Amino acid sequence: MHAQPHPLDQALALTPTSSGHYLGRTTAAYWNMVGPYGGISAALMLNAVLQHPQLLGEPLSLTVNYVAPVAQGDLLLDADPVRTNRTTQHWCVSARQRASDGGEQLTTTASVVTALRRVTWGVSDAPMPPAPEPAHVARASATFPVEWPQRYEMRPIVGGLPKRWDGGGNASLTRLWVRDAPARALDWCALAGLSDVFFPRVWLRRARQVPAGTVSMTVYFHAAGADLAATGDGYLLAQARAQEFRGGFFDQGVQLWNQAGLLLASSQQIVYYKE
Amino acid sequence: MHAQPHPLDQALALTPTSSGHYLGRTTAAYWNMVGPYGGISAALMLNAVLQHPQLLGEPLSLTVNYVAPVAQGDLLLDADPVRTNRTTQHWCVSARQRASDGGEQLTTTASVVTALRRVTWGVSDAPMPPAPEPAHVARASATFPVEWPQRYEMRPIVGGLPKRWDGGGNASLTRLWVRDAPARALDWCALAGLSDVFFPRVWLRRARQVPAGTVSMTVYFHAAGADLAATGDGYLLAQARAQEFRGGFFDQGVQLWNQAGLLLASSQQIVYYKE
């Protein structure tokens, strides 16, 4: 008997069609309200780079722009190494879908920087905040009527989904233990996916559910591949906070530490909201 | 007699060559050690979008990737509105230079999102930190042997350039009042330029000058055009801090408030450093 692949690996599957071109496919397991979970789209864009035979080094930076809705079905991905330097490599990535008129429609663009990390002086100035052990924090029950949150084991410490949508919110900070569900060894794509795991900050800040969607997200990878391997299928302490809600857009800043207290990634996104 | 244009306007000058294509040129006024100041390159990429006849709305997000060194001379810019939605527009921008072999070399890529801002509920969760009036803070004298810092009036409050490079640094926070020099009314391109105005965090954190250069920078614009107009040629309170220095790369998070305390922009960048 063959074990079923992990839902994340199913969602990340890419079939090369020619050099730098891939065929992917949306999966029901990561479906959001009207399209795939943004984190899974980010992870898929990154995977197109990681699968490329000309890859230099490891992910350093990823910016994903959600340019149009993604429908259920095939995705045509292109990953182009537009410049290779001695220690960094710059990538332009795009995803398209066939439109009903037979043409192709751009759905997502990304820029990726990969790099050779070196042994240098280093220091951490964003220490992991104190938190109870994951085993001492209750797992959040599913409160979204959508599929993707089932793919994450979330154990909220502060700033969980409001229990009452009464307009009484006063902060935008969420802090939780999180890992893929079922548990899976951490890799670059999983880490990219986890960077988007928070419900919209505007829901928390207002204790009110309004339409919201990520417009652009950037992830910086601070760790090396060996750090991800050492993290294994352990929990990440994930933290998100907004700075400014204005004119129909808010930002979200994110940090992701492993249980050893190492900052694996930080992320920013700018999000559309209504009303 | 005609007044000399402001150095920023000279640096931002673009001549359209065909739809979405422009000719620009590096200027000595913003020269850094081995190429143009990164903030001016960011501003120029943004200007290619702002000059485009199909522009929708105002800047919301800008990611600039510094893919290769920029030499003194002409720059060939392309700005492509890859997707226009009802309230957002997505742009891919590139800059190239003619190589000595007659070919063209990609130097910079950018993605830009422009958007129609709407009147919505809003709140500021990143209040401007207390600071003495700009007039009560001494202007930093020129301590870099490069040109671009002369184009900014900087009044450091905390975290100025170390007086002694003795390895004794212990924090990465810089806070200063800053504006263009000579003073100039704030606009989107000036704000993009100001987002990169900090010397490398690794210099401050270590009190040691090591080679460093921005790899990728993202700017989120939180303000509307009317807010920029109201800011005029006033000072911005600019703040920068790093989270993690590791493996030859560190991040820098930035906030820019106007004197009225409005968060105009926030920014992140990932920076290469040596040793």
Coordinates of N, CA and C in Angstrom, one line a residue, chain A residues 60-61 63 65-69 82-83 85-88 90-92 105-106 109 111-113 115-126 170-172 202 205-206 215-218 220-224 227 242-252 254-255 262-264 266 268-270 272-275, chain B residues 60-61 63 65-69 82-83 85-88 90-92 105-106 109 111-113 115-126 170-172 202 205-206 215-218 220-224 227 242-252 254-255 262-264 266 268-270 272-275:
Chain A
L60 N 15.8 33.7 -0.3 CA 16.1 34.8 0.6 C 14.9 35.8 0.7
S61 N 14.3 36.0 -0.5 CA 13.2 37.0 -0.5 C 12.2 36.5 -1.5
T63 N 8.4 38.0 -3.2 CA 7.2 38.9 -3.2 C 6.2 38.4 -4.2
N65 N 2.4 39.0 -5.9 CA 1.3 39.9 -6.2 C 0.1 39.1 -6.7
Y66 N -1.0 39.3 -6.0 CA -2.2 38.6 -6.3 C -3.0 39.5 -7.3
V67 N -2.8 39.2 -8.6 CA -3.2 40.2 -9.6 C -4.7 40.0 -10.0
A68 N -5.1 38.7 -10.0 CA -6.5 38.4 -10.4 C -7.0 37.2 -9.7
P69 N -8.3 37.0 -9.6 CA -8.8 35.8 -9.0 C -8.3 34.5 -9.7
V82 N 16.3 35.8 -14.2 CA 16.6 36.9 -15.0 C 18.0 37.4 -14.8
R83 N 18.6 37.0 -13.7 CA 20.0 37.5 -13.4 C 20.6 36.5 -12.4
N85 N 24.0 36.3 -10.2 CA 25.3 36.9 -9.7 C 26.1 35.8 -9.0
R86 N 27.2 36.3 -8.4 CA 28.1 35.3 -7.7 C 27.3 34.6 -6.5
T87 N 26.6 35.5 -5.7 CA 26.0 34.9 -4.5 C 24.5 35.1 -4.5
T88 N 23.9 35.8 -5.5 CA 22.5 36.0 -5.5 C 21.9 35.7 -6.9
H90 N 18.2 36.3 -9.2 CA 17.0 37.0 -9.3 C 16.0 36.3 -10.3
W91 N 14.8 36.1 -9.8 CA 13.8 35.4 -10.6 C 12.5 36.2 -10.8
C92 N 11.9 36.1 -12.0 CA 10.6 36.6 -12.2 C 9.7 35.3 -12.4
Q105 N -4.9 34.1 -19.0 CA -5.1 35.2 -18.1 C -4.1 35.2 -17.0
L106 N -3.3 36.3 -16.8 CA -2.3 36.3 -15.7 C -3.1 36.4 -14.4
T109 N 1.9 37.2 -10.0 CA 3.3 37.5 -10.4 C 4.1 37.4 -9.1
S111 N 8.4 38.0 -7.6 CA 9.8 38.0 -7.7 C 10.5 37.3 -6.6
V112 N 11.5 36.6 -6.9 CA 12.2 35.7 -5.9 C 13.7 36.1 -6.0
V113 N 14.3 36.2 -4.8 CA 15.8 36.2 -4.8 C 16.2 34.9 -4.0
A115 N 19.9 32.9 -2.8 CA 21.2 33.4 -2.4 C 22.0 32.2 -1.8
L116 N 23.3 32.4 -1.9 CA 24.2 31.5 -1.1 C 24.5 32.1 0.2
R117 N 24.0 31.5 1.3 CA 24.3 32.0 2.6 C 25.8 31.7 3.0
R118 N 26.4 32.6 3.8 CA 27.8 32.3 4.2 C 27.9 32.4 5.7
V119 N 29.0 31.9 6.2 CA 29.2 32.0 7.7 C 29.7 33.4 7.9
T120 N 28.9 34.2 8.7 CA 29.3 35.6 9.0 C 29.0 35.9 10.5
W121 N 29.4 37.0 10.9 CA 28.9 37.6 12.2 C 27.4 37.6 12.1
G122 N 26.7 37.4 13.2 CA 25.3 37.5 13.2 C 24.7 37.8 14.6
V123 N 23.5 38.3 14.6 CA 22.8 38.5 15.9 C 21.3 38.6 15.6
S124 N 20.6 38.2 16.7 CA 19.1 38.2 16.6 C 18.6 39.4 17.4
D125 N 17.9 40.3 16.8 CA 17.4 41.5 17.6 C 15.8 41.4 17.8
A126 N 15.2 40.3 17.3 CA 13.8 40.1 17.5 C 13.6 38.8 18.2
N170 N -9.8 46.0 19.9 CA -8.9 47.2 20.2 C -7.5 46.9 19.9
A171 N -7.1 45.8 19.3 CA -5.7 45.5 19.0 C -5.7 44.6 17.8
S172 N -4.5 44.5 17.1 CA -4.4 43.7 15.9 C -3.4 42.6 16.1
V202 N -8.1 43.2 10.1 CA -9.2 44.1 10.2 C -10.4 43.4 11.0
R205 N -9.2 43.7 14.6 CA -9.1 45.1 15.1 C -10.5 45.7 15.4
R206 N -11.4 45.2 14.5 CA -12.8 45.8 14.6 C -13.8 44.8 15.3
V215 N -3.3 41.8 -1.3 CA -2.9 42.3 -2.6 C -1.5 41.9 -3.0
S216 N -0.6 42.1 -2.0 CA 0.8 41.8 -2.2 C 1.4 41.3 -0.9
M217 N 2.3 40.3 -1.0 CA 2.9 39.8 0.2 C 4.4 39.6 -0.1
T218 N 5.3 40.0 0.9 CA 6.7 39.8 0.8 C 7.2 38.9 2.0
Y220 N 10.7 37.4 3.8 CA 12.2 37.3 3.9 C 12.5 36.1 4.7
F221 N 13.4 35.2 4.1 CA 13.8 34.0 4.8 C 15.1 34.3 5.5
H222 N 15.1 34.2 6.8 CA 16.3 34.5 7.6 C 17.2 33.3 7.9
A223 N 16.6 32.1 7.8 CA 17.2 30.9 8.2 C 17.9 30.2 7.0
A224 N 18.7 29.3 7.3 CA 19.3 28.4 6.3 C 18.6 27.1 6.2
D227 N 18.6 25.0 9.2 CA 17.8 25.4 10.3 C 16.3 24.9 10.1
A242 N -0.8 44.7 12.6 CA -1.0 45.7 11.6 C -0.5 47.0 12.2
Q243 N -0.1 47.9 11.3 CA 0.3 49.3 11.7 C -0.8 50.3 11.3
E244 N -1.4 50.1 10.1 CA -2.2 51.2 9.6 C -3.4 50.7 8.8
F245 N -4.6 51.1 9.1 CA -5.8 50.8 8.4 C -6.3 52.1 7.8
R246 N -6.2 52.2 6.5 CA -6.7 53.5 6.0 C -7.0 53.4 4.5
G247 N -8.1 54.0 4.1 CA -8.4 54.2 2.6 C -8.7 52.8 1.9
G248 N -9.1 51.8 2.7 CA -9.4 50.5 2.1 C -8.3 49.5 2.1
F249 N -7.2 49.8 2.8 CA -6.0 48.9 2.8 C -5.4 48.9 4.2
F250 N -4.9 47.8 4.6 CA -4.1 47.7 5.8 C -2.9 46.8 5.6
D251 N -1.9 47.0 6.4 CA -0.7 46.2 6.3 C -0.7 45.1 7.4
Q252 N 0.1 44.1 7.2 CA 0.3 43.1 8.3 C 1.8 42.7 8.3
V254 N 4.6 40.2 10.0 CA 4.6 38.8 10.6 C 6.0 38.4 11.0
Q255 N 6.1 37.6 12.1 CA 7.4 36.9 12.4 C 7.1 35.4 12.7
L262 N 14.5 30.5 17.0 CA 15.2 31.1 15.9 C 14.2 31.8 15.0
L263 N 14.4 33.0 14.5 CA 13.5 33.7 13.6 C 13.8 33.1 12.2
L264 N 12.9 32.3 11.7 CA 13.0 31.6 10.5 C 12.7 32.6 9.3
S266 N 10.4 36.5 8.3 CA 9.5 37.6 8.6 C 8.8 38.0 7.3
Q268 N 5.6 40.7 5.3 CA 4.7 41.8 5.3 C 3.7 41.6 4.2
Q269 N 2.5 42.1 4.4 CA 1.6 42.1 3.3 C 0.7 43.3 3.4
I270 N 0.1 43.7 2.2 CA -0.8 44.8 2.1 C -2.1 44.2 1.7
Y272 N -6.4 44.5 1.0 CA -7.6 45.2 0.7 C -8.7 44.9 1.7
Y273 N -9.4 46.0 2.2 CA -10.6 45.7 2.9 C -11.8 46.6 2.5
K274 N -13.0 46.2 2.8 CA -14.1 47.0 2.4 C -14.8 47.7 3.6
E275 N -15.4 48.8 3.4 CA -16.2 49.5 4.4 C -15.3 50.3 5.4
Chain B
L60 N 0.3 52.0 -4.1 CA -0.1 51.3 -2.9 C 1.1 50.5 -2.4
S61 N 1.8 49.9 -3.3 CA 2.9 48.9 -3.0 C 4.0 49.0 -4.1
T63 N 7.8 47.0 -4.9 CA 8.9 46.2 -4.6 C 10.0 46.4 -5.6
N65 N 13.8 45.2 -6.9 CA 14.9 44.2 -6.8 C 16.1 44.8 -7.5
Y66 N 17.2 44.9 -6.8 CA 18.5 45.4 -7.3 C 19.3 44.2 -7.9
V67 N 19.1 43.9 -9.2 CA 19.6 42.7 -9.7 C 21.0 42.7 -10.2
A68 N 21.5 43.9 -10.6 CA 22.9 44.1 -11.1 C 23.3 45.5 -10.8
P69 N 24.6 45.7 -10.8 CA 25.1 47.1 -10.6 C 24.7 48.0 -11.8
V82 N 0.2 45.0 -16.2 CA -0.1 43.6 -16.6 C -1.5 43.2 -16.2
R83 N -2.1 44.0 -15.3 CA -3.5 43.7 -15.0 C -4.2 44.9 -14.4
N85 N -7.6 45.9 -12.5 CA -8.9 45.5 -11.9 C -9.8 46.8 -11.7
R86 N -10.9 46.6 -10.9 CA -11.7 47.7 -10.7 C -11.1 48.8 -9.8
T87 N -10.4 48.4 -8.8 CA -9.8 49.3 -7.8 C -8.3 49.2 -7.7
T88 N -7.7 48.1 -8.3 CA -6.2 48.0 -8.2 C -5.7 47.7 -9.6
H90 N -1.9 46.3 -11.4 CA -0.6 45.6 -11.2 C 0.4 45.9 -12.3
W91 N 1.6 46.3 -12.0 CA 2.6 46.7 -12.9 C 3.9 45.9 -12.7
C92 N 4.5 45.6 -13.9 CA 5.9 45.0 -13.9 C 6.7 46.1 -14.6
Q105 N 21.5 44.9 -20.7 CA 21.7 44.2 -19.4 C 20.6 44.7 -18.4
L106 N 19.9 43.7 -17.9 CA 18.9 44.0 -16.9 C 19.6 44.5 -15.6
T109 N 14.5 45.3 -11.4 CA 13.1 44.9 -11.7 C 12.3 45.5 -10.5
S111 N 7.9 45.5 -9.0 CA 6.5 45.3 -9.2 C 5.8 46.4 -8.4
V112 N 4.8 47.0 -9.0 CA 4.1 48.1 -8.4 C 2.6 47.8 -8.4
V113 N 1.9 48.1 -7.3 CA 0.5 48.1 -7.3 C 0.0 49.5 -7.1
A115 N -3.7 51.9 -6.8 CA -5.1 51.6 -6.3 C -5.9 52.8 -6.1
L116 N -7.2 52.7 -6.2 CA -8.1 53.8 -5.9 C -8.4 53.7 -4.4
R117 N -8.0 54.7 -3.6 CA -8.3 54.7 -2.2 C -9.7 55.1 -2.0
R118 N -10.4 54.6 -1.0 CA -11.8 54.9 -0.8 C -11.9 55.4 0.7
V119 N -13.0 56.1 1.0 CA -13.3 56.5 2.3 C -13.8 55.3 3.1
T120 N -13.1 54.8 4.1 CA -13.4 53.6 4.9 C -13.2 53.9 6.3
W121 N -13.7 53.0 7.2 CA -13.2 53.0 8.6 C -11.7 52.9 8.6
G122 N -11.0 53.5 9.5 CA -9.6 53.4 9.6 C -9.1 53.7 11.0
V123 N -7.8 53.2 11.3 CA -7.2 53.5 12.6 C -5.7 53.3 12.4
S124 N -5.0 54.1 13.2 CA -3.5 54.0 13.2 C -3.0 53.3 14.4
D125 N -2.3 52.2 14.3 CA -1.8 51.4 15.4 C -0.3 51.5 15.6
A126 N 0.3 52.4 14.7 CA 1.8 52.7 14.9 C 1.9 54.2 15.1
N170 N 25.2 48.2 20.0 CA 24.4 47.3 20.7 C 22.9 47.4 20.3
A171 N 22.6 48.2 19.3 CA 21.2 48.4 18.9 C 21.2 48.8 17.4
S172 N 20.1 48.6 16.7 CA 20.0 48.9 15.3 C 19.0 50.0 15.0
V202 N 23.8 47.2 9.8 CA 24.9 46.4 10.3 C 26.1 47.4 10.8
R205 N 24.8 48.4 14.3 CA 24.7 47.3 15.2 C 26.0 46.9 15.7
R206 N 27.0 47.0 14.8 CA 28.4 46.5 15.1 C 29.3 47.7 15.4
V215 N 19.4 44.3 -1.5 CA 19.1 43.3 -2.5 C 17.6 43.5 -3.0
S216 N 16.7 43.8 -2.1 CA 15.3 43.9 -2.4 C 14.7 44.9 -1.4
M217 N 13.8 45.7 -1.9 CA 13.1 46.7 -1.0 C 11.6 46.7 -1.3
T218 N 10.8 46.7 -0.3 CA 9.3 46.9 -0.5 C 8.8 48.1 0.3
Y220 N 5.2 50.1 1.3 CA 3.8 50.3 1.3 C 3.4 51.7 1.6
F221 N 2.6 52.3 0.7 CA 2.1 53.7 0.9 C 0.8 53.7 1.6
H222 N 0.8 54.2 2.8 CA -0.5 54.2 3.6 C -1.3 55.5 3.4
A223 N -0.7 56.5 2.9 CA -1.3 57.8 2.7 C -2.0 58.0 1.4
A224 N -2.8 59.0 1.3 CA -3.4 59.4 0.0 C -2.6 60.6 -0.5
D227 N -2.7 63.6 1.4 CA -1.9 63.7 2.7 C -0.5 64.1 2.3
A242 N 16.5 46.7 12.5 CA 16.7 45.4 12.0 C 16.2 44.4 12.9
Q243 N 15.8 43.2 12.4 CA 15.4 42.1 13.3 C 16.4 41.0 13.4
E244 N 17.1 40.7 12.2 CA 17.9 39.5 12.2 C 19.1 39.8 11.2
F245 N 20.3 39.5 11.8 CA 21.5 39.5 11.0 C 22.0 38.1 10.9
R246 N 22.0 37.4 9.8 CA 22.5 36.1 9.7 C 22.9 35.6 8.3
G247 N 24.0 34.9 8.2 CA 24.3 34.3 7.0 C 24.6 35.2 5.8
G248 N 25.0 36.5 6.2 CA 25.3 37.4 5.2 C 24.2 38.4 4.7
F249 N 23.1 38.3 5.4 CA 21.9 39.2 5.1 C 21.2 39.6 6.3
F250 N 20.8 40.9 6.3 CA 19.9 41.4 7.4 C 18.7 42.1 6.8
D251 N 17.7 42.3 7.6 CA 16.5 43.0 7.2 C 16.5 44.4 7.8
Q252 N 15.7 45.2 7.3 CA 15.5 46.6 7.8 C 14.0 46.9 7.7
V254 N 11.1 49.9 8.3 CA 11.1 51.4 8.3 C 9.7 51.9 8.4
Q255 N 9.6 53.0 9.2 CA 8.3 53.8 9.2 C 8.6 55.3 8.9
L262 N 1.1 61.4 10.9 CA 0.4 60.5 10.0 C 1.5 59.5 9.4
L263 N 1.2 58.2 9.5 CA 2.1 57.2 8.9 C 1.9 57.2 7.4
L264 N 2.9 57.8 6.7 CA 2.8 58.0 5.2 C 3.2 56.7 4.5
S266 N 5.5 52.6 5.1 CA 6.3 51.7 5.8 C 7.1 50.9 4.8
Q268 N 10.3 47.7 4.0 CA 11.2 46.6 4.5 C 12.2 46.5 3.4
Q269 N 13.4 46.1 3.8 CA 14.4 45.7 2.8 C 15.3 44.6 3.4
I270 N 15.8 43.8 2.4 CA 16.8 42.8 2.8 C 18.1 43.1 2.2
Y272 N 22.4 42.6 1.8 CA 23.6 41.8 1.8 C 24.7 42.5 2.7
Y273 N 25.4 41.7 3.5 CA 26.6 42.3 4.2 C 27.7 41.3 4.2
K274 N 28.9 41.7 4.3 CA 30.1 40.9 4.3 C 30.7 40.7 5.7
E275 N 31.3 39.6 5.9 CA 32.0 39.3 7.1 C 31.1 38.9 8.3

